[in-house]
Coordinates of C-alpha atoms and ligand atoms in Angstrom, one line a residue:
X1 CA -5.2 6.2 -2.2
X2 CA -1.5 6.1 -1.9
X3 CA 1.2 4.3 -0.1
X4 CA 4.2 6.1 1.4
X5 CA 7.8 4.7 1.5
X6 CA 9.4 5.5 4.8
X7 CA 12.7 4.6 6.4
X8 CA 15.9 6.1 7.6
X9 CA 18.3 7.8 5.2
X10 CA 20.3 5.4 3.0
X11 CA 18.3 2.3 3.5
X12 CA 17.3 2.2 -0.2
X13 CA 14.1 4.3 -0.3
X14 CA 14.8 6.2 -3.4
X15 CA 16.3 3.2 -5.2
X16 CA 13.1 1.3 -4.4
X17 CA 11.0 4.2 -5.7
X18 CA 13.0 4.4 -8.9
X19 CA 12.6 0.9 -9.4
X20 CA 8.9 0.9 -9.0
X21 CA 8.0 4.0 -10.8
X22 CA 11.0 4.1 -13.3
X23 CA 11.0 7.7 -12.4
X24 CA 14.4 9.2 -12.0
X25 CA 14.3 10.3 -8.4
X26 CA 17.9 11.2 -7.2
X27 CA 19.7 8.3 -5.5
X28 CA 23.0 9.3 -3.8
X29 CA 25.1 8.1 -1.0
X30 CA 24.1 10.8 1.5
X31 CA 21.1 11.7 3.8
X32 CA 18.4 14.2 2.4
X33 CA 19.1 13.3 -1.2
X34 CA 15.3 13.2 -1.9
X35 CA 14.1 16.5 -0.4
X36 CA 10.6 16.9 -2.1
X37 CA 8.4 14.0 -1.6
X38 CA 8.2 12.1 -5.0
X39 CA 5.1 10.7 -6.2
X40 CA 5.0 7.9 -8.8
X41 CA 2.0 5.8 -10.2
X42 CA 2.7 2.1 -10.6
X43 CA 0.9 -0.5 -12.7
X44 CA -0.4 -3.4 -10.6
X45 CA 1.0 -6.5 -12.0
X46 CA -2.0 -9.1 -12.5
X47 CA -1.9 -12.3 -14.3
X48 CA -5.6 -12.3 -14.8
X49 CA -5.3 -9.1 -17.0
X50 CA -2.9 -11.0 -19.2
X51 CA -5.3 -14.0 -19.4
X52 CA -8.2 -11.8 -20.4
X53 CA -6.0 -10.1 -22.9
X54 CA -5.3 -13.5 -24.5
X55 CA -9.0 -14.4 -24.7
X56 CA -10.2 -11.1 -25.9
X57 CA -7.4 -9.8 -28.1
X58 CA -8.2 -6.1 -27.6
X59 CA -6.7 -2.9 -29.1
X60 CA -5.6 -1.7 -25.5
X61 CA -4.8 -3.1 -22.1
X62 CA -5.1 -0.8 -19.2
X63 CA -3.9 -2.2 -15.8
X64 CA -4.8 -0.9 -12.5
X65 CA -2.3 1.5 -10.8
X66 CA -1.4 2.4 -7.4
X67 CA 0.2 5.8 -6.1
X68 CA 3.5 5.6 -4.3
X69 CA 5.1 8.4 -2.5
X70 CA 8.8 8.5 -1.5
X71 CA 9.0 10.3 1.7
X72 CA 12.5 11.0 2.7
X73 CA 14.2 12.7 5.5
X74 CA 12.7 11.1 8.5
X75 CA 15.4 10.9 11.1
X76 CA 15.7 10.7 14.8
X77 CA 14.3 13.8 16.2
X78 CA 11.9 14.5 13.3
X79 CA 9.0 14.9 15.7
X80 CA 10.7 17.8 17.1
X81 CA 11.3 19.3 13.9
X82 CA 14.9 18.0 13.6
X83 CA 16.1 17.8 10.0
X84 CA 13.1 18.4 7.8
X85 CA 11.2 16.2 10.1
X86 CA 7.8 18.0 10.5
X87 CA 7.2 18.5 6.9
X88 CA 7.8 14.7 6.3
X89 CA 5.6 13.8 9.0
X90 CA 3.0 15.8 7.4
X91 CA 3.5 14.0 4.2
X92 CA 3.1 10.7 5.8
X93 CA -0.2 11.8 7.4
X94 CA -1.6 12.2 3.8
X95 CA -0.9 8.5 2.8
X96 CA -3.2 5.7 3.4
X97 CA -0.6 3.0 4.0
X98 CA 3.0 2.8 4.9
X99 CA 5.9 0.7 3.2
X100 CA 8.6 0.9 5.8
X101 CA 12.0 0.0 4.2
X102 CA 14.6 -1.6 6.5
X103 CA 18.3 -1.8 5.6
X104 CA 19.2 -5.6 5.8
X105 CA 22.3 -5.6 3.7
X106 CA 26.0 -4.9 4.8
X107 CA 28.1 -2.7 2.6
X108 CA 31.0 -0.4 4.3
X109 CA 30.8 2.0 1.4
X110 CA 27.1 3.0 2.2
X111 CA 27.0 5.3 5.3
X112 CA 24.5 4.4 7.9
X113 CA 23.3 7.4 9.9
X114 CA 23.7 5.6 13.1
X115 CA 27.0 3.9 12.3
X116 CA 26.0 0.3 12.0
X117 CA 23.5 -2.0 10.4
X118 CA 20.7 -2.8 12.8
X119 CA 17.1 -3.0 11.2
X120 CA 15.5 -3.5 14.5
X121 CA 16.9 -0.4 16.0
X122 CA 16.2 1.5 12.8
X123 CA 12.5 0.5 12.8
X124 CA 12.3 1.6 16.4
X125 CA 13.9 4.8 15.6
X126 CA 11.3 5.6 12.8
X127 CA 8.4 4.1 15.0
X128 CA 9.2 6.3 17.9
X129 CA 9.1 9.5 15.8
X130 CA 5.7 8.5 14.4
X131 CA 4.6 7.6 17.9
X132 CA 5.6 11.0 19.3
X133 CA 3.7 12.7 16.7
X134 CA 0.6 10.6 17.6
X135 CA 1.2 11.2 21.2
X136 CA 0.7 14.9 20.5
X137 CA -2.5 14.1 18.7
X138 CA -3.9 12.0 21.4
X139 CA -2.9 14.4 24.3
X140 CA -4.6 17.3 22.5
X141 CA -7.7 15.5 22.1
X142 CA -7.7 14.1 25.7
X143 CA -7.5 17.6 27.0
X144 CA -10.8 18.4 25.5
X145 CA -12.4 15.1 26.3
X146 CA -11.3 15.2 30.0
X147 CA -13.2 18.3 30.7
X148 CA -16.4 16.8 29.4
X149 CA -15.7 13.6 31.2
X150 CA -15.5 15.4 34.5
X151 CA -18.9 16.8 34.1
X152 CA -20.2 13.3 34.3
X153 CA -20.8 12.9 30.6
X154 CA -20.9 9.0 30.0
X155 CA -20.0 9.1 26.4
X156 CA -17.0 11.3 27.1
X157 CA -16.0 9.0 29.8
X158 CA -15.8 6.2 27.5
X159 CA -13.9 8.2 24.9
X160 CA -11.5 9.2 27.6
X161 CA -10.8 5.5 28.6
X162 CA -10.0 4.6 25.0
X163 CA -7.8 7.6 24.4
X164 CA -6.0 6.8 27.8
X165 CA -5.3 3.3 26.4
X166 CA -3.7 4.7 23.3
X167 CA -1.6 7.3 25.3
X168 CA -0.3 4.4 27.6
X169 CA 0.4 2.3 24.6
X170 CA 2.2 5.0 22.8
X171 CA 4.3 5.9 25.8
X172 CA 5.4 2.3 26.1
X173 CA 6.5 2.2 22.4
X174 CA 3.3 0.5 21.0
X175 CA 1.9 1.9 17.7
X176 CA -1.8 2.6 17.7
X177 CA -2.4 -0.3 15.2
X178 CA -1.3 -2.7 17.9
X179 CA -3.3 -1.3 20.9
X180 CA -5.9 -3.7 21.8
X181 CA -9.2 -2.1 21.3
X182 CA -12.7 -3.2 20.2
X183 CA -13.7 -2.6 16.5
X184 CA -16.6 -0.4 17.7
X185 CA -14.3 1.8 19.9
X186 CA -11.8 2.1 16.9
X187 CA -14.4 3.2 14.6
X188 CA -16.0 5.7 17.0
X189 CA -13.0 7.3 18.7
X190 CA -9.9 6.1 17.0
X191 CA -10.3 6.2 13.2
X192 CA -11.3 10.0 13.0
X193 CA -8.1 11.0 14.7
X194 CA -6.2 9.5 11.7
X195 CA -3.2 8.4 13.8
X196 CA -0.1 7.8 11.7
X197 CA 0.8 4.6 13.6
X198 CA -2.6 3.3 12.9
X199 CA -2.0 3.1 9.1
X200 CA -1.6 -0.3 7.7
X201 CA 2.1 -1.1 7.3
X202 CA 4.2 -3.4 5.3
X203 CA 7.9 -3.9 6.1
X204 CA 10.4 -4.3 3.1
X205 CA 13.6 -5.9 4.0
X206 CA 16.1 -4.5 1.6
X207 CA 18.8 -7.3 1.1
X208 CA 21.7 -7.9 -1.1
X209 CA 21.5 -10.1 -4.3
X210 CA 22.2 -13.3 -2.7
X211 CA 19.5 -13.1 -0.1
X212 CA 16.6 -12.1 -2.5
X213 CA 15.1 -15.6 -2.0
X214 CA 16.5 -17.0 1.2
X215 CA 16.6 -13.9 3.1
X216 CA 19.4 -13.5 5.9
X217 CA 19.8 -13.1 9.7
X218 CA 18.6 -9.4 9.5
X219 CA 15.3 -10.5 7.9
X220 CA 14.8 -13.2 10.6
X221 CA 15.2 -10.6 13.2
X222 CA 12.7 -8.3 11.5
X223 CA 10.3 -11.1 11.2
X224 CA 10.5 -12.0 14.8
X225 CA 10.3 -8.3 16.0
X226 CA 7.1 -7.6 14.1
X227 CA 5.4 -10.9 14.8
X228 CA 2.8 -9.4 17.0
X229 CA 1.9 -6.5 14.4
X230 CA 0.1 -8.6 12.0
X231 CA 2.1 -7.0 9.2
X232 CA 3.5 -8.3 6.1
X233 CA 7.3 -8.7 5.6
X234 CA 8.6 -8.5 2.1
X235 CA 12.1 -9.4 1.1
X236 CA 13.6 -7.5 -1.7
X237 CA 16.9 -6.9 -3.2
X238 CA 16.1 -3.4 -4.1
X239 CA 19.6 -2.5 -5.6
X240 CA 19.6 -5.6 -7.8
X241 CA 16.1 -5.0 -8.9
X242 CA 16.8 -1.4 -9.9
X243 CA 19.6 -2.9 -12.1
X244 CA 17.3 -5.3 -13.7
X245 CA 14.8 -2.4 -14.7
X246 CA 17.7 -0.9 -16.7
X247 CA 17.8 -4.0 -18.9
X248 CA 16.5 -3.5 -22.4
X249 CA 14.4 -6.6 -23.2
X250 CA 12.0 -8.6 -21.3
X251 CA 14.0 -11.8 -22.1
X252 CA 17.2 -10.3 -20.5
X253 CA 15.2 -9.3 -17.5
X254 CA 13.6 -12.7 -17.1
X255 CA 17.0 -14.3 -17.3
X256 CA 18.5 -12.1 -14.8
X257 CA 15.5 -13.0 -12.4
X258 CA 16.0 -16.6 -12.8
X259 CA 19.5 -16.4 -11.9
X260 CA 18.3 -14.9 -8.7
X261 CA 15.9 -17.7 -8.3
X262 CA 12.9 -15.5 -8.8
X263 CA 10.1 -16.1 -11.3
X264 CA 8.8 -12.5 -11.1
X265 CA 10.4 -9.3 -9.6
X266 CA 10.0 -9.1 -6.0
X267 CA 8.8 -5.5 -6.6
X268 CA 5.7 -7.1 -8.3
X269 CA 4.9 -8.7 -5.1
X270 CA 5.5 -5.6 -3.3
X271 CA 3.0 -3.5 -5.5
X272 CA 0.3 -6.2 -5.1
X273 CA 1.0 -6.2 -1.3
X274 CA 0.6 -2.4 -1.3
X275 CA -2.7 -2.5 -3.2
X276 CA -3.9 -5.0 -0.8
X277 CA -2.7 -2.9 2.1
X278 CA -4.7 -0.1 0.8
X279 CA -7.8 -2.3 0.9
X280 CA -8.2 -2.1 -2.8
X281 CA -9.4 -4.7 -5.3
X282 CA -10.0 -5.0 -9.0
X283 CA -13.0 -5.5 -11.4
X284 CA -12.5 -5.9 -15.2
X285 CA -14.2 -4.6 -18.2
X286 CA -13.3 -6.7 -21.2
X287 CA -14.3 -5.6 -24.8
X288 CA -12.5 -5.5 -28.3
X289 CA -11.5 -1.9 -27.7
X290 CA -10.1 -2.3 -24.3
X291 CA -9.5 -4.8 -21.6
X292 CA -9.1 -2.8 -18.4
X293 CA -8.6 -3.3 -14.6
X294 CA -10.5 -0.8 -12.4
X295 CA -9.7 -0.2 -8.9
X296 CA -12.3 -0.2 -6.1
X297 CA -12.3 -0.2 -2.3
X298 CA -13.0 -3.6 -0.8
X299 CA -16.9 -3.8 -0.2
X300 CA -17.8 -1.4 -3.0
X301 CA -21.4 -1.8 -4.5
X302 CA -22.1 -2.2 -8.2
X303 CA -23.1 1.5 -8.6
X304 CA -19.9 2.7 -6.8
X305 CA -17.9 0.4 -9.1
X306 CA -19.6 2.0 -12.0
X307 CA -18.7 5.4 -10.6
X308 CA -15.1 4.8 -10.9
X309 CA -15.7 4.6 -14.7
X310 CA -17.8 7.8 -14.8
X311 CA -19.8 9.6 -12.1
X312 CA -22.9 9.5 -14.6
X313 CA -22.7 5.7 -14.5
X314 CA -23.2 5.8 -10.7
X315 CA -26.1 8.4 -10.9
X316 CA -28.0 6.6 -13.6
X317 CA -27.2 3.0 -12.7
X318 CA -29.8 0.6 -13.6
X319 CA -28.1 -2.8 -13.3
X320 CA -24.9 -4.7 -13.9
X321 CA -24.1 -7.8 -15.8
X322 CA -21.6 -9.8 -14.1
X323 CA -19.4 -12.6 -15.0
X324 CA -17.1 -14.3 -12.4
X325 CA -13.4 -14.3 -13.6
X326 CA -13.3 -18.1 -13.3
X327 CA -16.3 -18.6 -15.5
X328 CA -15.0 -16.2 -18.2
X329 CA -11.6 -18.0 -18.3
X330 CA -12.9 -21.4 -18.1
X331 CA -15.7 -20.9 -20.8
X332 CA -13.3 -18.7 -22.9
X333 CA -15.6 -15.9 -24.0
X334 CA -18.6 -13.6 -23.2
X335 CA -20.8 -15.4 -25.7
X336 CA -20.0 -18.9 -24.3
X337 CA -20.7 -17.5 -20.8
X338 CA -24.0 -16.2 -21.8
X339 CA -25.0 -19.6 -23.6
X340 CA -24.0 -21.5 -20.3
X341 CA -26.3 -19.1 -18.4
X342 CA -23.4 -17.9 -16.2
X343 CA -23.9 -14.1 -16.7
X344 CA -25.6 -12.8 -13.9
X345 CA -27.8 -9.7 -13.6
X346 CA -27.1 -7.7 -10.4
X347 CA -28.8 -4.6 -8.8
X348 CA -27.9 -1.7 -6.7
X349 CA -27.1 -3.7 -3.7
X350 CA -24.6 -6.1 -5.2
X351 CA -21.2 -6.1 -3.5
X352 CA -18.6 -6.4 -6.4
X353 CA -16.2 -9.4 -6.0
X354 CA -12.5 -9.1 -6.9
X355 CA -12.0 -10.3 -10.4
X356 CA -15.6 -9.8 -11.6
X357 CA -15.9 -9.0 -15.3
X358 CA -18.7 -6.3 -15.6
X359 CA -20.9 -4.3 -18.0
X360 CA -23.2 -1.6 -16.7
X361 CA -26.6 -0.4 -17.9
X362 CA -27.4 3.1 -16.9
X363 CA -29.7 6.0 -17.7
X364 CA -28.1 9.2 -19.0
Ligands
GDP1 P1 17.4 6.4 0.7 O1 18.2 7.5 1.3 O2 16.8 5.5 1.7 O3 16.4 7.0 -0.4 O4 18.5 5.5 0.0 P2 18.9 5.3 -1.6 O5 17.9 4.7 -2.3 O6 19.5 6.7 -2.0 O7 20.3 4.3 -1.4 C1 21.5 4.7 -0.6 C2 22.5 4.1 -1.3 O8 22.4 2.6 -1.0 C3 22.6 4.2 -2.7 O9 24.1 4.2 -3.1 C4 22.1 2.8 -3.2 O10 22.7 2.4 -4.5 C5 22.5 1.8 -2.2 N1 21.7 0.7 -2.1 C6 20.2 0.7 -2.2 N2 19.8 -0.5 -2.0 C7 20.8 -1.4 -1.9 C8 21.0 -2.8 -1.8 O11 20.1 -3.6 -1.7 N3 22.2 -3.3 -1.7 C9 23.4 -2.6 -1.7 N4 24.5 -3.0 -1.7 N5 23.4 -1.2 -1.9 C10 22.0 -0.6 -2.1

């Protein structure tokens, strides 16, 4: 599961990527500075993990991670192969969620590809390229379905109606995620086509230092423009946060953040947001050797969760011993949880809850 960073050139994508992954992707003041898609693996900040560490005092602590891809080079005309467009659209197709960076800062020294700062226009430029690509997808599919529908095939007629709704929406500038359709129709006809504009999206407003907390007029406009998309809008001073990551000590970084009025880096919020956007959640294992956060899709069963540790755990799954995170923390240790009768034994059907602390019993 990975989230892709998209946006026009010079909006701060690679600065954000650097800041998130501490990987040194190029960042320069001209378009196409990052030509290969860059992939980074980022720890997911989670205070629960710190709390468990305090209680268990293990040798090692391993956080959950999320994969972030910096997808540069999306420009006007990309869907027609302009710039390095088509290749990048292919890269976006392989992601599971989109972080759409919008330039919400003024700076005459940093060139804007379209000559002025206007996040709404920028968003529409990117959306249009993605929508044009999806339009190709839906038209191809419609050609096939239409023939079957003409022969009177009821199923095909239903599918045709759904696809036509999508086509009409895309032509009017509506992304697939915002087209009104039933859950069933989506599952049956829409999801298999893997539309780019159907991927969950989060908008990242890149602002200057002073606007990290309060936002600015650009941010207000973005929020108003995406109100109907049910998407999260995160405000982040990307350049400033990149500077903060350069500081040596934790205390220095914390002081800098407090000066900005932040209790934690905005990037932490962004990463957690990306994790949620990918529909992921966390369960923990907690032992003296290791306290660890494991990543599962929301709705995973106990055996599936065990399978994330090792496929043999899933195959040979017998049962899981589960402690709710709140019980673990309020009682303070596994032994006390057991004494209080709060450790549950769960079987194959158990749907794991975010924060569960688990042990697995399995046959080898
Ligand atoms: P990309 O083309 O979207 O990957 O953009 P870059 O990350 O390479 O950023 C383009 C330029 O804008 C670089 O010179 C960055 O240092 C600068 N930049 C990025 N974020 C900010 C910001 O929040 N404020 C200001 N003033 N400059 C920024």
